């Protein structure tokens, strides 16, 4: 049942649009158009996955599916059934490494960001500058050094080799440091006076207060790990140690001029995309808070 | 509860930098309410933070009770601190905020509950125990911060400008509540403020600081009536004390007078004696007189001079007249609210010279 104050709020909400001047209305319209434009790839991925073959190759290409079918899903299932390693094994590898990556990357990034932000020690500025500098390197540049490290450590063909190269995430350290910078020192001092040691201050105060940034880093870490094919290609010798993303990429590789398997490829893209979407939708409000706080909105 | 002894404390950031706290030496009695007051950057907060253990001590010693605490972490000093921005943990409820310190000390759950509820009752925040700090008003947050401090029953309470973020009305109310709390708890309070009214109303003793150096330590009455130098005299009291530049001259009858280019005021014999002792005859001095010790002619018997009325400020019960007496700054005089003047009206004024203070014109030290 509508209550009087609800009606009042509605009226107020309506009046906001009327209070806007022409330029603001134009800006709002532009932003709406831009948001719809940003949404198009997602809509396309979903539609593409359910297009039957004759729609996949129709010219000019259609954006939306006309006759949705599960034909592509069946094709993918048929391909995976022929695989020597069951698909579930690849799936397990990906889920297992992605979950561990999220835990370790957020942990390492936060443990790195907190002292850089709140503790004065010689060389802290240099360390932070060096971390920022690593943002400049493309992943391809560090492939050979990574290989040397992983093989030198003797962890080739293990889950450690999936995790270790992802562990240091400079953007995660940067985001978290920007967030921790904004925690007033007095909050940490109050906790120290209350009897907390550094670890309790970090765990009970810094991490909960930085939850939006932690969530953002978790999403980035998940995306990095879930879509990662590099570690499987470089460090995994056995097929059963490779990731789901790698498996799907082998299905869809070299399809540029092929007709066969295009349907499976479309579904594969959707499968790779959906977990990212779910994680993002769950944590999106926190991500937006981080962007607003870290000064990179 | 505990006394605190601060012995020759210094604070310097970097080797060649200026001293932020310079030879701070003070004994604080058990159960005393001590207020550090001074302008921004005078080192009062730094001193407090050194007592708390949040800032390293460059040189000197701090004792809480009999124990030297220089190397003790804050949690082992048995202190509680209230911060200017309250520093409440935003992720915890009011209850959790207050209980946090007790939980870390591994007290039994029923003891924690009892202590939190008792503190909440004393501070009248019981209805808000389940709320998060962001759902509270400034005054309520301040009470939670106090609750977090009192619940641990510490030896010493340190307060770093705890009322500066409150509005004027709430500040007056909280001031009274802090005085009551001090009486109830019977603990040692060290309170930092830049607000001289807070210092005057709450303190057992006031420490006035400037540029890291203690200017004067005394009771509010003495600080107000007998300030040690021109800085203390001008910092304490609102409106500020009037300073009049002039020189000491000898009168025909053997007495001394304070003379400016426009007027001369007879100096009482006890003050005259001290000025003679300081060899200030025919020398420049600064006369300090509070606005309430000057008035229109008729209030006091002697020392009459004239001033030209410029503006006034109505404060409710009082009116402060700003008069030109040929000095750089106008002379401020407190009169009854109903007293009215015409612009540029010449007023005959009298000074209660028994309340006049004389300061050295160069060093600013009080002479009488």
XYZ file of C-alpha atoms in Angstrom:
665
model
C 0.000 0.000 0.000
C 1.400 3.374 -0.937
C 1.992 5.591 2.051
C 1.807 9.384 1.982
C 5.573 9.864 2.286
C 6.154 7.441 -0.592
C 3.922 9.533 -2.768
C 5.893 12.574 -1.664
C 9.193 10.959 -2.584
C 7.800 10.020 -5.972
C 6.719 13.580 -6.611
C 10.154 14.808 -5.597
C 11.814 12.220 -7.839
C 9.714 13.371 -10.756
C 10.543 16.991 -10.155
C 14.274 16.335 -10.503
C 13.907 15.924 -14.244
C 11.878 19.094 -14.489
C 14.545 20.978 -12.530
C 17.184 20.072 -15.162
C 18.056 22.657 -17.781
C 18.293 21.831 -21.493
C 22.009 21.069 -21.417
C 21.650 18.676 -18.483
C 18.808 16.879 -20.258
C 20.952 16.555 -23.385
C 23.827 15.234 -21.277
C 21.562 12.693 -19.599
C 20.312 11.529 -22.972
C 23.857 11.195 -24.305
C 24.894 9.180 -21.259
C 21.905 6.874 -21.680
C 22.823 6.308 -25.340
C 26.433 5.661 -24.328
C 25.366 3.139 -21.669
C 23.237 1.265 -24.213
C 26.203 1.276 -26.600
C 28.414 -0.198 -23.844
C 25.833 -2.894 -23.283
C 25.873 -4.028 -26.935
C 28.802 -6.490 -26.773
C 27.179 -8.292 -23.838
C 23.878 -8.539 -25.692
C 25.776 -9.731 -28.761
C 27.639 -12.482 -26.876
C 24.379 -13.854 -25.465
C 22.584 -13.737 -28.789
C 25.485 -15.121 -30.778
C 25.732 -18.212 -28.568
C 22.174 -19.241 -29.421
C 22.241 -18.539 -33.153
C 21.859 -21.576 -35.384
C 24.521 -21.983 -38.109
C 22.532 -20.295 -40.855
C 22.183 -17.226 -38.679
C 25.852 -17.227 -37.637
C 26.933 -16.773 -41.238
C 24.126 -14.612 -42.543
C 25.188 -11.489 -44.421
C 24.772 -8.746 -43.344
C 25.240 -10.139 -39.801
C 22.282 -9.791 -37.476
C 22.632 -8.485 -33.985
C 19.810 -10.349 -32.292
C 18.999 -14.022 -32.648
C 15.855 -14.835 -34.672
C 15.476 -18.550 -34.046
C 17.284 -19.371 -30.779
C 18.568 -22.949 -30.594
C 20.786 -25.126 -28.420
C 22.559 -26.472 -31.501
C 25.839 -24.742 -30.564
C 25.715 -26.077 -27.014
C 25.257 -29.589 -28.373
C 28.183 -29.084 -30.704
C 30.398 -27.967 -27.824
C 29.311 -30.951 -25.742
C 30.093 -33.259 -28.661
C 33.570 -31.764 -29.018
C 34.328 -32.014 -25.322
C 33.090 -35.620 -25.277
C 35.801 -36.451 -27.824
C 38.490 -34.855 -25.640
C 40.931 -37.233 -23.909
C 40.755 -35.271 -20.631
C 37.194 -34.771 -19.371
C 36.011 -31.156 -19.516
C 35.181 -31.255 -15.823
C 38.898 -31.614 -15.074
C 39.681 -28.391 -16.964
C 36.791 -26.739 -15.166
C 38.130 -27.900 -11.792
C 41.616 -26.566 -12.620
C 40.187 -23.174 -13.547
C 37.843 -22.853 -10.576
C 40.497 -24.083 -8.150
C 43.229 -21.743 -9.407
C 40.823 -18.806 -9.773
C 39.587 -19.112 -6.179
C 43.134 -19.433 -4.866
C 44.259 -16.546 -7.077
C 41.509 -14.316 -5.676
C 42.511 -15.164 -2.098
C 46.244 -14.814 -2.624
C 46.225 -11.792 -4.927
C 43.944 -9.768 -2.647
C 45.959 -10.888 0.382
C 49.335 -10.075 -1.142
C 48.125 -6.766 -2.610
C 46.590 -5.649 0.699
C 49.627 -6.725 2.709
C 51.783 -4.741 0.310
C 49.527 -1.662 0.136
C 49.046 -1.231 3.909
C 52.696 -0.707 4.920
C 53.360 1.363 1.785
C 50.511 3.635 2.759
C 50.633 3.794 6.539
C 54.180 3.030 7.602
C 57.215 5.168 7.052
C 60.285 3.149 6.186
C 63.364 3.890 4.101
C 62.773 3.215 0.437
C 58.978 3.018 0.625
C 58.640 5.665 -2.087
C 61.066 3.794 -4.306
C 59.245 0.493 -3.799
C 55.907 2.049 -4.721
C 57.426 3.749 -7.760
C 58.926 0.419 -8.864
C 55.534 -1.280 -8.494
C 53.910 1.431 -10.592
C 56.667 1.106 -13.171
C 55.827 -2.565 -13.687
C 52.380 -1.462 -14.921
C 54.161 -0.316 -18.084
C 55.317 -3.790 -19.130
C 53.154 -5.798 -21.490
C 52.633 -9.425 -20.309
C 54.557 -10.726 -23.333
C 57.682 -8.882 -22.187
C 57.857 -10.849 -18.955
C 57.047 -14.280 -20.373
C 60.659 -15.421 -20.660
C 61.711 -14.165 -17.184
C 58.585 -15.817 -15.768
C 59.455 -19.066 -17.459
C 62.979 -18.940 -16.048
C 61.642 -18.283 -12.528
C 59.005 -21.008 -12.669
C 61.349 -23.612 -14.098
C 64.122 -22.513 -11.724
C 61.784 -23.046 -8.767
C 60.968 -26.522 -10.052
C 57.219 -25.944 -10.006
C 56.551 -26.653 -13.677
C 53.362 -28.627 -14.233
C 51.959 -27.824 -10.734
C 49.184 -25.532 -9.537
C 51.850 -23.236 -8.071
C 52.907 -22.415 -11.628
C 49.316 -21.358 -12.379
C 49.267 -19.095 -9.323
C 52.732 -17.634 -8.912
C 52.843 -15.514 -12.090
C 49.479 -13.951 -11.196
C 50.309 -13.279 -7.567
C 51.953 -9.884 -8.017
C 49.278 -7.563 -9.378
C 50.587 -3.963 -9.449
C 47.184 -2.487 -10.268
C 45.779 -4.214 -7.168
C 48.498 -2.724 -4.974
C 47.895 0.682 -6.530
C 44.110 0.593 -6.015
C 44.399 -0.648 -2.445
C 47.102 1.847 -1.533
C 44.974 4.710 -2.838
C 42.134 3.454 -0.658
C 44.218 2.838 2.467
C 45.679 6.353 2.075
C 42.236 7.713 2.797
C 41.795 5.895 6.097
C 42.501 8.500 8.790
C 45.622 7.633 10.788
C 43.642 8.281 13.960
C 41.492 5.206 13.229
C 44.545 2.969 13.283
C 45.966 4.806 16.293
C 42.699 4.359 18.183
C 42.895 0.626 17.512
C 46.515 0.500 18.689
C 45.567 2.287 21.909
C 42.646 -0.121 22.300
C 45.240 -2.889 22.383
C 45.409 -4.096 18.787
C 48.689 -5.270 17.286
C 49.559 -4.504 13.663
C 47.970 -7.691 12.366
C 44.684 -7.030 14.195
C 44.710 -3.419 12.944
C 45.169 -4.749 9.407
C 42.605 -7.520 9.670
C 39.872 -5.895 11.773
C 40.115 -2.261 10.674
C 42.010 -1.789 7.389
C 40.527 -4.700 5.426
C 36.858 -4.129 6.415
C 37.148 -0.395 5.737
C 38.799 -1.107 2.365
C 36.234 -3.736 1.382
C 35.232 -1.915 -1.829
C 38.851 -1.903 -3.008
C 39.339 -5.499 -1.892
C 36.251 -6.474 -3.915
C 37.600 -4.664 -6.968
C 40.956 -6.379 -6.682
C 39.150 -9.696 -6.223
C 37.249 -9.155 -9.482
C 40.398 -8.214 -11.350
C 42.227 -11.223 -9.918
C 39.358 -13.503 -10.886
C 39.256 -12.147 -14.420
C 43.016 -12.505 -14.736
C 42.976 -16.077 -13.564
C 39.752 -17.273 -15.195
C 40.721 -16.082 -18.646
C 44.366 -17.059 -18.250
C 45.813 -19.319 -20.955
C 49.405 -18.218 -20.641
C 50.358 -20.366 -17.650
C 48.752 -23.444 -19.245
C 50.587 -22.870 -22.506
C 53.979 -22.148 -20.944
C 54.243 -24.078 -17.704
C 51.881 -27.078 -17.968
C 53.218 -30.189 -19.621
C 50.245 -32.510 -19.011
C 46.840 -31.836 -20.488
C 45.012 -32.535 -17.246
C 46.790 -29.617 -15.576
C 45.630 -27.080 -18.140
C 42.849 -24.561 -17.587
C 39.348 -24.412 -19.011
C 40.189 -21.177 -20.804
C 43.116 -22.910 -22.492
C 40.933 -25.855 -23.489
C 38.326 -23.567 -25.054
C 41.010 -21.585 -26.823
C 42.284 -24.794 -28.454
C 38.769 -25.431 -29.738
C 38.359 -21.979 -31.174
C 41.892 -21.345 -32.464
C 42.430 -20.788 -36.169
C 38.736 -20.474 -36.929
C 39.116 -17.290 -38.929
C 38.289 -18.955 -42.251
C 36.530 -22.047 -40.941
C 32.861 -22.809 -40.832
C 33.040 -25.849 -38.590
C 33.106 -25.221 -34.836
C 31.970 -21.594 -35.071
C 28.876 -22.476 -33.044
C 30.943 -24.154 -30.351
C 33.209 -21.116 -30.295
C 30.237 -18.804 -29.751
C 29.037 -20.835 -26.757
C 32.588 -21.058 -25.445
C 32.832 -17.256 -25.425
C 29.607 -17.097 -23.454
C 30.807 -19.666 -20.928
C 34.034 -17.745 -20.418
C 32.148 -14.507 -20.024
C 29.309 -15.483 -17.676
C 31.354 -16.078 -14.468
C 32.980 -12.664 -14.882
C 29.573 -11.100 -15.278
C 28.197 -12.849 -12.191
C 31.168 -11.827 -10.040
C 30.937 -8.262 -11.282
C 27.181 -7.948 -10.764
C 27.508 -9.202 -7.183
C 30.331 -6.801 -6.353
C 29.565 -3.888 -8.672
C 28.429 -1.381 -6.044
C 31.736 -1.833 -4.235
C 33.706 -1.444 -7.452
C 32.057 1.868 -8.202
C 32.917 3.082 -4.678
C 36.567 2.184 -5.320
C 36.665 4.070 -8.596
C 35.156 7.100 -6.883
C 37.665 6.948 -4.010
C 40.862 6.197 -5.880
C 40.593 9.301 -7.993
C 40.435 7.391 -11.299
C 36.756 7.746 -12.021
C 44.855 6.163 38.742
C 48.185 7.792 38.067
C 50.336 10.850 38.073
C 52.425 11.639 35.013
C 55.900 13.029 34.948
C 57.256 14.498 31.737
C 60.942 15.276 31.957
C 62.742 17.505 29.472
C 60.844 16.247 26.457
C 62.013 17.140 22.950
C 60.589 16.344 19.539
C 62.340 16.959 16.263
C 61.428 15.601 12.831
C 64.686 15.024 10.951
C 68.105 16.097 12.181
C 68.318 19.722 11.135
C 64.661 20.547 11.452
C 63.208 22.943 14.014
C 62.213 21.568 17.401
C 58.472 20.905 17.519
C 58.558 20.367 21.276
C 61.362 22.055 23.152
C 62.291 21.099 26.742
C 58.769 20.251 27.911
C 59.020 19.620 31.639
C 55.940 19.020 33.767
C 54.545 16.964 36.613
C 50.851 16.120 36.340
C 49.125 15.172 39.564
C 46.898 12.159 40.003
C 43.245 12.943 39.083
C 44.202 16.316 37.678
C 42.404 17.853 34.683
C 45.243 19.416 32.742
C 44.682 21.369 29.546
C 47.343 22.083 26.906
C 46.354 25.197 25.046
C 48.043 27.157 22.291
C 47.743 28.170 18.656
C 48.011 25.655 15.795
C 51.478 24.177 15.435
C 52.555 24.984 19.000
C 53.388 21.330 19.742
C 50.503 20.555 22.109
C 49.128 17.644 20.076
C 52.620 16.286 19.451
C 53.284 16.294 23.200
C 50.017 14.470 23.828
C 50.859 11.920 21.134
C 54.256 11.330 22.713
C 52.543 10.652 26.057
C 50.203 8.249 24.223
C 53.104 6.501 22.503
C 51.876 7.367 19.007
C 54.914 9.528 18.333
C 58.567 8.700 19.021
C 60.297 10.778 21.682
C 63.444 12.501 20.364
C 64.775 13.159 23.861
C 63.452 13.144 27.419
C 61.425 10.793 29.577
C 57.750 10.171 30.221
C 56.629 8.383 33.392
C 53.072 7.186 33.956
C 52.868 6.418 37.653
C 56.306 5.132 38.526
C 56.877 3.477 35.177
C 59.077 4.879 32.432
C 56.960 4.442 29.289
C 59.291 5.750 26.547
C 59.657 2.310 24.989
C 56.185 0.947 25.814
C 53.676 0.550 22.960
C 50.430 2.536 23.382
C 48.414 -0.547 24.365
C 50.634 -1.208 27.383
C 50.482 2.329 28.788
C 46.973 1.938 30.242
C 45.688 5.069 28.572
C 42.651 5.934 26.509
C 42.519 8.585 23.848
C 39.678 10.544 22.289
C 40.446 12.003 18.872
C 39.196 15.149 17.175
C 37.503 13.156 14.406
C 36.280 10.564 16.970
C 38.077 7.741 15.069
C 35.174 5.329 15.441
C 35.550 2.071 13.530
C 33.044 2.531 10.674
C 32.654 -1.200 10.087
C 31.507 -1.904 13.656
C 28.342 -1.065 15.558
C 28.437 1.297 18.527
C 28.437 -1.745 20.834
C 31.356 -3.317 18.961
C 33.232 -0.024 18.961
C 33.004 0.224 22.733
C 33.674 -3.469 23.298
C 36.648 -3.687 20.895
C 39.312 -2.821 23.469
C 37.869 -5.223 26.041
C 37.664 -8.050 23.510
C 41.315 -7.560 22.626
C 42.107 -7.842 26.317
C 40.268 -11.156 26.281
C 37.755 -10.282 28.994
C 34.826 -12.597 29.622
C 31.802 -11.961 27.415
C 29.415 -11.151 30.298
C 31.957 -8.710 31.758
C 32.270 -6.953 28.408
C 28.502 -6.753 28.061
C 28.167 -5.324 31.562
C 30.917 -2.753 31.019
C 29.610 -1.648 27.606
C 26.068 -1.219 28.891
C 27.252 0.671 31.964
C 29.317 3.068 29.827
C 26.409 3.476 27.408
C 24.092 4.313 30.301
C 26.485 6.917 31.740
C 26.787 8.569 28.317
C 23.104 8.122 27.406
C 23.817 6.209 24.176
C 22.002 2.990 25.096
C 19.409 3.305 22.287
C 22.145 3.496 19.651
C 24.188 0.426 20.570
C 23.161 -1.467 17.423
C 23.772 1.394 15.035
C 26.804 2.038 12.892
C 28.745 5.284 13.522
C 27.611 6.812 10.208
C 24.015 6.706 11.454
C 24.833 8.937 14.438
C 25.049 12.705 14.826
C 28.295 14.442 15.755
C 27.374 14.664 19.428
C 26.381 11.001 19.593
C 29.622 9.961 17.887
C 31.539 11.987 20.417
C 29.781 10.119 23.220
C 30.633 6.782 21.624
C 34.283 7.858 21.426
C 34.104 8.746 25.121
C 32.393 5.430 25.838
C 35.207 3.579 24.139
C 37.640 5.465 26.361
C 35.888 5.041 29.722
C 34.932 1.386 29.302
C 38.510 0.213 29.814
C 38.864 2.186 33.035
C 42.338 3.468 32.120
C 44.717 5.396 34.354
C 44.913 8.370 32.028
C 42.532 9.942 29.511
C 44.100 11.812 26.631
C 41.849 14.064 24.581
C 42.968 15.713 21.366
C 40.557 18.567 20.616
C 37.548 16.294 21.100
C 34.949 19.052 20.860
C 36.225 21.027 17.863
C 33.976 19.245 15.363
C 30.795 19.961 17.326
C 28.541 22.963 16.894
C 28.751 25.775 19.456
C 25.734 24.748 21.527
C 26.698 21.094 21.732
C 30.251 22.057 22.602
C 29.070 23.930 25.706
C 26.922 20.964 26.733
C 29.715 18.433 26.176
C 32.136 20.654 28.091
C 29.943 20.372 31.159
C 29.567 16.639 30.659
C 33.311 16.168 30.434
C 33.766 18.040 33.716
C 31.141 15.781 35.304
C 32.784 12.703 33.813
C 36.149 13.728 35.227
C 34.608 14.055 38.674
C 32.820 10.699 38.392
C 35.788 8.747 37.065
C 38.434 10.389 39.206
C 41.044 9.747 36.520
C 43.866 11.937 35.228
C 42.757 13.909 32.163
C 45.063 15.580 29.672
C 43.103 17.679 27.244
C 44.438 19.481 24.173
C 42.600 22.445 22.719
C 43.206 25.683 20.874
C 40.032 27.103 22.403
C 40.932 29.199 25.429
C 37.327 29.089 26.716
C 37.489 25.285 26.911
C 40.799 25.594 28.745
C 39.449 28.161 31.202
C 36.230 26.322 31.993
C 37.537 22.782 32.340
C 41.092 22.845 33.595
C 42.508 22.408 37.054
C 45.703 23.733 35.520
C 46.433 25.130 32.080
C 49.657 24.717 30.132
C 49.996 27.510 27.573
C 52.346 26.613 24.707
C 53.880 28.478 21.808
C 56.399 27.220 19.238
C 56.963 24.026 21.221
C 57.851 25.884 24.420
C 55.774 26.060 27.605
C 54.870 29.689 28.237
C 53.089 29.251 31.557
C 51.623 26.493 33.748
C 49.064 27.608 36.301
C 45.435 27.612 37.380
C 42.951 29.296 35.026
C 42.497 32.213 37.472
C 46.214 32.944 37.725
C 46.751 32.549 33.994
C 43.985 35.072 33.393
C 44.896 37.553 36.102
C 48.665 37.195 36.127
C 49.747 36.021 32.649
C 53.483 35.414 32.455
C 54.012 37.317 29.224
C 52.207 39.220 26.496
C 51.587 36.016 24.502
C 49.724 34.331 27.374
C 47.904 37.569 28.187
C 46.699 37.916 24.595
C 45.891 34.233 24.064
C 43.722 33.860 27.159
C 40.640 36.044 27.411
C 37.976 37.014 24.930
C 37.960 39.741 23.734
C 41.714 40.018 23.931
C 43.521 42.041 26.546
C 44.378 45.611 25.432
C 48.025 46.448 25.013
C 49.066 50.118 25.218
C 52.628 51.107 24.343
C 54.133 53.866 26.486
C 56.873 54.759 28.872
C 57.307 55.078 32.635
C 57.801 58.604 33.867
C 58.358 60.093 37.309
C 55.653 62.373 38.668
C 56.208 65.519 40.692
C 54.910 63.890 43.912
C 57.439 61.047 43.690
C 55.040 58.536 42.150
C 55.285 56.914 38.733
C 53.041 57.355 35.733
C 52.503 55.457 32.483
C 52.688 58.000 29.656
C 51.736 57.867 26.022
C 51.744 60.740 23.534
C 48.090 61.446 24.452
C 47.696 60.742 28.159
C 49.382 59.757 31.407
C 48.017 57.291 33.985
C 49.116 57.183 37.617
C 50.644 53.824 38.617
C 49.703 52.332 42.042
C 52.548 52.258 44.558
C 53.084 48.443 44.659
C 53.387 48.262 40.871
C 55.577 51.366 40.878
C 57.935 49.712 43.316
C 58.331 46.686 41.056
C 58.906 48.886 38.005
C 61.617 50.767 39.906
C 63.184 47.442 40.840
C 63.232 46.488 37.148
C 64.777 49.910 36.362
C 62.074 50.826 33.920
C 61.900 54.553 34.660
C 62.086 56.516 31.409
C 61.987 53.190 29.564
C 59.380 51.811 27.160
C 56.919 49.267 28.573
C 53.647 47.683 27.469
C 50.593 48.161 29.645
C 48.084 45.324 29.528
C 44.508 45.924 30.642
C 41.473 43.678 30.177
C 38.338 45.225 28.566
C 36.353 44.802 31.803
C 38.801 46.948 33.754
C 38.191 50.018 31.637
C 34.939 51.916 31.637
C 33.232 55.239 31.086
C 34.131 57.902 33.644
C 32.463 57.415 36.994
C 33.259 53.725 37.401
C 36.664 54.234 38.927
C 38.161 57.139 40.797
C 41.181 58.103 38.739
C 43.301 57.588 35.602
C 41.047 59.373 33.177
C 41.773 59.610 29.465
C 39.792 60.002 26.254
C 39.119 57.769 23.280
C 37.181 58.208 20.038
C 34.376 55.721 19.492
C 34.624 53.764 16.204
C 32.507 50.591 16.288
C 30.933 48.256 18.814
C 29.992 44.580 19.140
C 26.843 43.597 21.020
C 27.290 40.294 22.840
C 23.876 40.113 24.529
C 24.543 41.151 28.114
C 27.638 43.180 27.210
C 28.725 45.568 24.515
C 32.342 45.909 23.447
C 33.317 49.388 22.286
C 36.299 49.801 19.956
C 37.990 53.150 20.593
C 40.852 54.995 18.955
C 43.365 56.172 21.547
C 46.227 56.906 19.166
C 47.685 53.390 19.329
C 48.087 50.947 16.423
C 45.236 48.776 17.640
C 41.902 50.085 18.932
C 41.194 49.903 22.651
C 38.357 47.501 23.507
C 36.144 48.433 26.447
C 33.372 46.348 27.978
C 30.216 48.261 28.877
C 26.592 47.408 29.623
C 24.538 46.398 26.587
C 22.321 49.494 26.810
C 25.299 51.876 26.509
C 25.107 53.692 23.162
C 27.551 56.083 21.452
C 27.557 58.318 18.397
C 30.160 57.680 15.731
C 33.436 59.516 16.443
C 32.100 60.575 19.853
C 34.867 61.430 22.313
C 34.493 59.330 25.446
C 36.125 59.993 28.763
C 37.377 56.691 30.119
C 38.868 55.485 33.361
C 41.167 52.542 33.955
C 41.295 50.473 37.137
C 45.064 50.774 37.451
C 45.169 48.223 40.272
C 44.351 45.606 37.602
C 46.852 46.939 35.063
C 49.756 44.673 34.096
C 53.115 45.933 32.881
C 55.198 43.958 30.412
C 58.731 44.435 29.149
C 58.420 46.131 25.733
C 61.129 43.911 24.191
C 60.892 40.470 25.808
C 57.154 40.639 26.586
C 57.753 39.264 30.113
C 55.433 40.499 32.862
C 57.064 43.043 35.200
C 54.327 43.626 37.805
